[in-house]
């Protein structure tokens, strides 16, 4: 009996250590695949609202944004060229245990250049100690070669239900995945973000998706 209890304790300890060592440990970070076959891009869950922010530009304003984020945290999609320039902000993201995904370039750039994807994944791994769970192109276009590559390496292609920047917040859609930009040419203001936040209660992305009835977009070959 004591032997069985000891073995169970060891297993539970290993599981806890496994999840706490991975970025975003407050949400499930084990490698998993949500689509049934290559060619599908996740664009919506079933219930609740999930927030995602694409970051490829900025320093002080990004740091302020990250410092003001509260749980449940959005998923931050990070451009690796930006990440290389601001290690202190990356350290802050990891300290707050904010979930992150990999933000790529425009989809067409991967049609004949899958090695570029692999290089970005290696950069992500160097920063966070694991490959990304989520990948999004900057324009949310996912050519077939890219979708096949993501399928092979067990990284989920994540689009969005709603892209938003400013103005009146969009109506709430159950299972929505909202995408906000923070790029050189367009970036969300904190005032606009607060205005959006007043209109809905967010959940972690996995909670929005894990009814196991996620909605995907089939892209013609």
GROMACS .gro file of C-alpha atoms in nm:
model
  221
    1UNK     CA    1   0.000   0.000   0.000
    2UNK     CA    2   0.284   0.237   0.092
    3UNK     CA    3   0.460   0.152  -0.233
    4UNK     CA    4   0.150   0.235  -0.439
    5UNK     CA    5   0.107   0.564  -0.254
    6UNK     CA    6   0.472   0.653  -0.317
    7UNK     CA    7   0.442   0.578  -0.690
    8UNK     CA    8   0.124   0.786  -0.716
    9UNK     CA    9   0.294   1.076  -0.538
   10UNK     CA   10   0.589   1.063  -0.778
   11UNK     CA   11   0.359   1.064  -1.082
   12UNK     CA   12   0.154   1.358  -0.955
   13UNK     CA   13   0.469   1.552  -0.872
   14UNK     CA   14   0.605   1.492  -1.224
   15UNK     CA   15   0.279   1.615  -1.379
   16UNK     CA   16   0.280   1.933  -1.169
   17UNK     CA   17   0.643   2.005  -1.255
   18UNK     CA   18   0.577   1.945  -1.624
   19UNK     CA   19   0.302   2.206  -1.643
   20UNK     CA   20   0.463   2.466  -1.418
   21UNK     CA   21   0.779   2.472  -1.629
   22UNK     CA   22   0.593   2.569  -1.945
   23UNK     CA   23   0.497   2.931  -2.030
   24UNK     CA   24   0.133   3.003  -1.955
   25UNK     CA   25   0.101   2.726  -1.700
   26UNK     CA   26  -0.239   2.860  -1.592
   27UNK     CA   27  -0.369   2.720  -1.919
   28UNK     CA   28  -0.304   2.382  -2.075
   29UNK     CA   29   0.031   2.385  -2.254
   30UNK     CA   30   0.086   2.024  -2.345
   31UNK     CA   31   0.127   1.960  -2.715
   32UNK     CA   32  -0.212   1.893  -2.864
   33UNK     CA   33  -0.384   1.915  -3.199
   34UNK     CA   34  -0.734   2.058  -3.217
   35UNK     CA   35  -0.819   1.999  -3.583
   36UNK     CA   36  -0.905   1.664  -3.735
   37UNK     CA   37  -0.693   1.702  -4.046
   38UNK     CA   38  -0.455   1.945  -4.218
   39UNK     CA   39  -0.617   2.228  -4.408
   40UNK     CA   40  -0.819   2.365  -4.117
   41UNK     CA   41  -0.760   2.689  -3.928
   42UNK     CA   42  -0.922   2.750  -3.589
   43UNK     CA   43  -1.126   3.070  -3.599
   44UNK     CA   44  -1.383   3.032  -3.322
   45UNK     CA   45  -1.475   2.831  -3.015
   46UNK     CA   46  -1.816   2.761  -2.871
   47UNK     CA   47  -1.868   2.980  -2.565
   48UNK     CA   48  -1.718   3.288  -2.408
   49UNK     CA   49  -1.470   3.542  -2.549
   50UNK     CA   50  -1.094   3.505  -2.590
   51UNK     CA   51  -0.861   3.797  -2.654
   52UNK     CA   52  -0.541   3.780  -2.859
   53UNK     CA   53  -0.293   4.058  -2.933
   54UNK     CA   54  -0.045   4.055  -3.223
   55UNK     CA   55   0.279   4.236  -3.135
   56UNK     CA   56   0.551   4.329  -3.382
   57UNK     CA   57   0.636   4.686  -3.281
   58UNK     CA   58   0.681   4.907  -2.978
   59UNK     CA   59   0.869   4.918  -2.652
   60UNK     CA   60   0.741   5.150  -2.378
   61UNK     CA   61   0.378   5.123  -2.480
   62UNK     CA   62   0.402   4.744  -2.508
   63UNK     CA   63   0.564   4.720  -2.166
   64UNK     CA   64   0.288   4.936  -2.019
   65UNK     CA   65   0.025   4.722  -2.190
   66UNK     CA   66   0.176   4.403  -2.050
   67UNK     CA   67   0.209   4.546  -1.701
   68UNK     CA   68  -0.160   4.640  -1.701
   69UNK     CA   69  -0.287   4.305  -1.828
   70UNK     CA   70  -0.486   4.106  -1.576
   71UNK     CA   71  -0.603   3.746  -1.568
   72UNK     CA   72  -0.746   3.579  -1.757
   73UNK     CA   73  -0.463   3.691  -1.982
   74UNK     CA   74  -0.493   3.723  -2.359
   75UNK     CA   75  -0.264   3.520  -2.582
   76UNK     CA   76   0.018   3.743  -2.705
   77UNK     CA   77   0.128   3.656  -3.059
   78UNK     CA   78   0.488   3.772  -3.082
   79UNK     CA   79   0.697   3.851  -3.388
   80UNK     CA   80   1.039   3.697  -3.331
   81UNK     CA   81   1.234   3.987  -3.480
   82UNK     CA   82   1.061   4.212  -3.228
   83UNK     CA   83   1.125   3.963  -2.947
   84UNK     CA   84   1.499   3.959  -3.023
   85UNK     CA   85   1.516   4.336  -2.968
   86UNK     CA   86   1.336   4.346  -2.633
   87UNK     CA   87   1.453   4.065  -2.404
   88UNK     CA   88   1.343   4.261  -2.095
   89UNK     CA   89   0.983   4.262  -2.216
   90UNK     CA   90   1.005   3.891  -2.291
   91UNK     CA   91   1.129   3.840  -1.935
   92UNK     CA   92   0.828   4.037  -1.806
   93UNK     CA   93   0.589   3.823  -2.011
   94UNK     CA   94   0.743   3.509  -1.867
   95UNK     CA   95   0.740   3.651  -1.514
   96UNK     CA   96   0.366   3.720  -1.540
   97UNK     CA   97   0.314   3.380  -1.699
   98UNK     CA   98   0.120   3.524  -1.993
   99UNK     CA   99   0.042   3.271  -2.268
  100UNK     CA  100   0.220   3.336  -2.596
  101UNK     CA  101   0.198   3.226  -2.956
  102UNK     CA  102   0.419   3.276  -3.260
  103UNK     CA  103   0.330   3.560  -3.497
  104UNK     CA  104   0.464   3.494  -3.844
  105UNK     CA  105   0.493   3.700  -4.159
  106UNK     CA  106   0.232   3.727  -4.434
  107UNK     CA  107   0.103   3.388  -4.539
  108UNK     CA  108   0.234   3.400  -4.896
  109UNK     CA  109   0.592   3.419  -4.766
  110UNK     CA  110   0.565   3.056  -4.652
  111UNK     CA  111   0.433   2.910  -4.976
  112UNK     CA  112   0.783   2.815  -5.088
  113UNK     CA  113   0.978   2.895  -4.774
  114UNK     CA  114   0.883   2.656  -4.495
  115UNK     CA  115   1.241   2.679  -4.357
  116UNK     CA  116   1.150   3.036  -4.253
  117UNK     CA  117   0.877   2.889  -4.030
  118UNK     CA  118   1.117   2.640  -3.877
  119UNK     CA  119   1.368   2.915  -3.804
  120UNK     CA  120   1.101   3.121  -3.628
  121UNK     CA  121   0.996   2.819  -3.423
  122UNK     CA  122   1.359   2.767  -3.319
  123UNK     CA  123   1.376   3.132  -3.212
  124UNK     CA  124   1.055   3.092  -3.013
  125UNK     CA  125   1.197   2.782  -2.845
  126UNK     CA  126   1.513   2.972  -2.755
  127UNK     CA  127   1.306   3.236  -2.574
  128UNK     CA  128   1.043   3.019  -2.409
  129UNK     CA  129   1.193   2.672  -2.385
  130UNK     CA  130   0.922   2.507  -2.593
  131UNK     CA  131   0.779   2.525  -2.941
  132UNK     CA  132   0.464   2.737  -2.977
  133UNK     CA  133   0.123   2.589  -2.925
  134UNK     CA  134  -0.033   2.851  -3.155
  135UNK     CA  135   0.080   3.007  -3.482
  136UNK     CA  136  -0.077   3.296  -3.670
  137UNK     CA  137   0.038   3.472  -3.984
  138UNK     CA  138   0.031   3.851  -3.983
  139UNK     CA  139  -0.252   3.857  -4.238
  140UNK     CA  140  -0.425   3.537  -4.118
  141UNK     CA  141  -0.369   3.374  -4.455
  142UNK     CA  142  -0.253   3.012  -4.435
  143UNK     CA  143  -0.141   2.856  -4.765
  144UNK     CA  144  -0.159   2.479  -4.799
  145UNK     CA  145   0.215   2.418  -4.759
  146UNK     CA  146   0.210   2.613  -4.433
  147UNK     CA  147  -0.093   2.428  -4.297
  148UNK     CA  148   0.066   2.094  -4.379
  149UNK     CA  149   0.390   2.194  -4.208
  150UNK     CA  150   0.206   2.309  -3.895
  151UNK     CA  151   0.012   1.983  -3.889
  152UNK     CA  152   0.332   1.779  -3.912
  153UNK     CA  153   0.495   1.959  -3.618
  154UNK     CA  154   0.175   1.970  -3.409
  155UNK     CA  155   0.135   2.347  -3.394
  156UNK     CA  156  -0.219   2.482  -3.423
  157UNK     CA  157  -0.306   2.743  -3.687
  158UNK     CA  158  -0.515   3.009  -3.515
  159UNK     CA  159  -0.704   3.279  -3.699
  160UNK     CA  160  -0.968   3.498  -3.537
  161UNK     CA  161  -1.340   3.558  -3.540
  162UNK     CA  162  -1.309   3.936  -3.512
  163UNK     CA  163  -1.029   4.180  -3.593
  164UNK     CA  164  -1.066   4.511  -3.413
  165UNK     CA  165  -0.870   4.831  -3.363
  166UNK     CA  166  -1.086   5.126  -3.263
  167UNK     CA  167  -1.434   5.274  -3.272
  168UNK     CA  168  -1.739   5.108  -3.126
  169UNK     CA  169  -1.664   4.759  -2.992
  170UNK     CA  170  -1.816   4.479  -3.199
  171UNK     CA  171  -2.117   4.285  -3.068
  172UNK     CA  172  -2.036   3.985  -2.854
  173UNK     CA  173  -2.030   3.649  -3.036
  174UNK     CA  174  -2.025   3.329  -2.836
  175UNK     CA  175  -1.692   3.154  -2.880
  176UNK     CA  176  -1.531   3.459  -3.039
  177UNK     CA  177  -1.155   3.495  -3.075
  178UNK     CA  178  -1.073   3.865  -3.096
  179UNK     CA  179  -0.752   3.981  -3.263
  180UNK     CA  180  -0.598   4.320  -3.180
  181UNK     CA  181  -0.293   4.464  -3.360
  182UNK     CA  182   0.015   4.630  -3.219
  183UNK     CA  183   0.226   4.700  -3.527
  184UNK     CA  184   0.416   5.000  -3.656
  185UNK     CA  185   0.136   5.097  -3.895
  186UNK     CA  186  -0.158   5.022  -3.665
  187UNK     CA  187  -0.173   4.955  -3.295
  188UNK     CA  188  -0.434   4.936  -3.028
  189UNK     CA  189  -0.447   5.219  -2.776
  190UNK     CA  190  -0.490   5.141  -2.408
  191UNK     CA  191  -0.803   5.359  -2.402
  192UNK     CA  192  -0.955   5.154  -2.685
  193UNK     CA  193  -0.860   4.828  -2.516
  194UNK     CA  194  -1.027   4.938  -2.193
  195UNK     CA  195  -1.337   5.033  -2.390
  196UNK     CA  196  -1.347   4.687  -2.546
  197UNK     CA  197  -1.286   4.519  -2.211
  198UNK     CA  198  -1.596   4.684  -2.066
  199UNK     CA  199  -1.819   4.502  -2.314
  200UNK     CA  200  -1.733   4.138  -2.238
  201UNK     CA  201  -1.595   3.893  -1.984
  202UNK     CA  202  -1.289   3.715  -2.120
  203UNK     CA  203  -1.187   3.357  -2.070
  204UNK     CA  204  -0.860   3.181  -2.137
  205UNK     CA  205  -0.838   3.072  -2.499
  206UNK     CA  206  -0.839   2.704  -2.406
  207UNK     CA  207  -1.162   2.749  -2.209
  208UNK     CA  208  -1.328   2.903  -2.514
  209UNK     CA  209  -1.208   2.619  -2.736
  210UNK     CA  210  -1.217   2.314  -2.514
  211UNK     CA  211  -1.574   2.213  -2.557
  212UNK     CA  212  -1.406   2.008  -2.831
  213UNK     CA  213  -1.649   2.158  -3.080
  214UNK     CA  214  -1.423   2.429  -3.213
  215UNK     CA  215  -1.518   2.591  -3.539
  216UNK     CA  216  -1.263   2.582  -3.816
  217UNK     CA  217  -1.231   2.733  -4.159
  218UNK     CA  218  -1.158   2.491  -4.440
  219UNK     CA  219  -0.931   2.660  -4.692
  220UNK     CA  220  -0.944   2.534  -5.051
  221UNK     CA  221  -0.622   2.390  -5.183
   0.00000   0.00000   0.00000
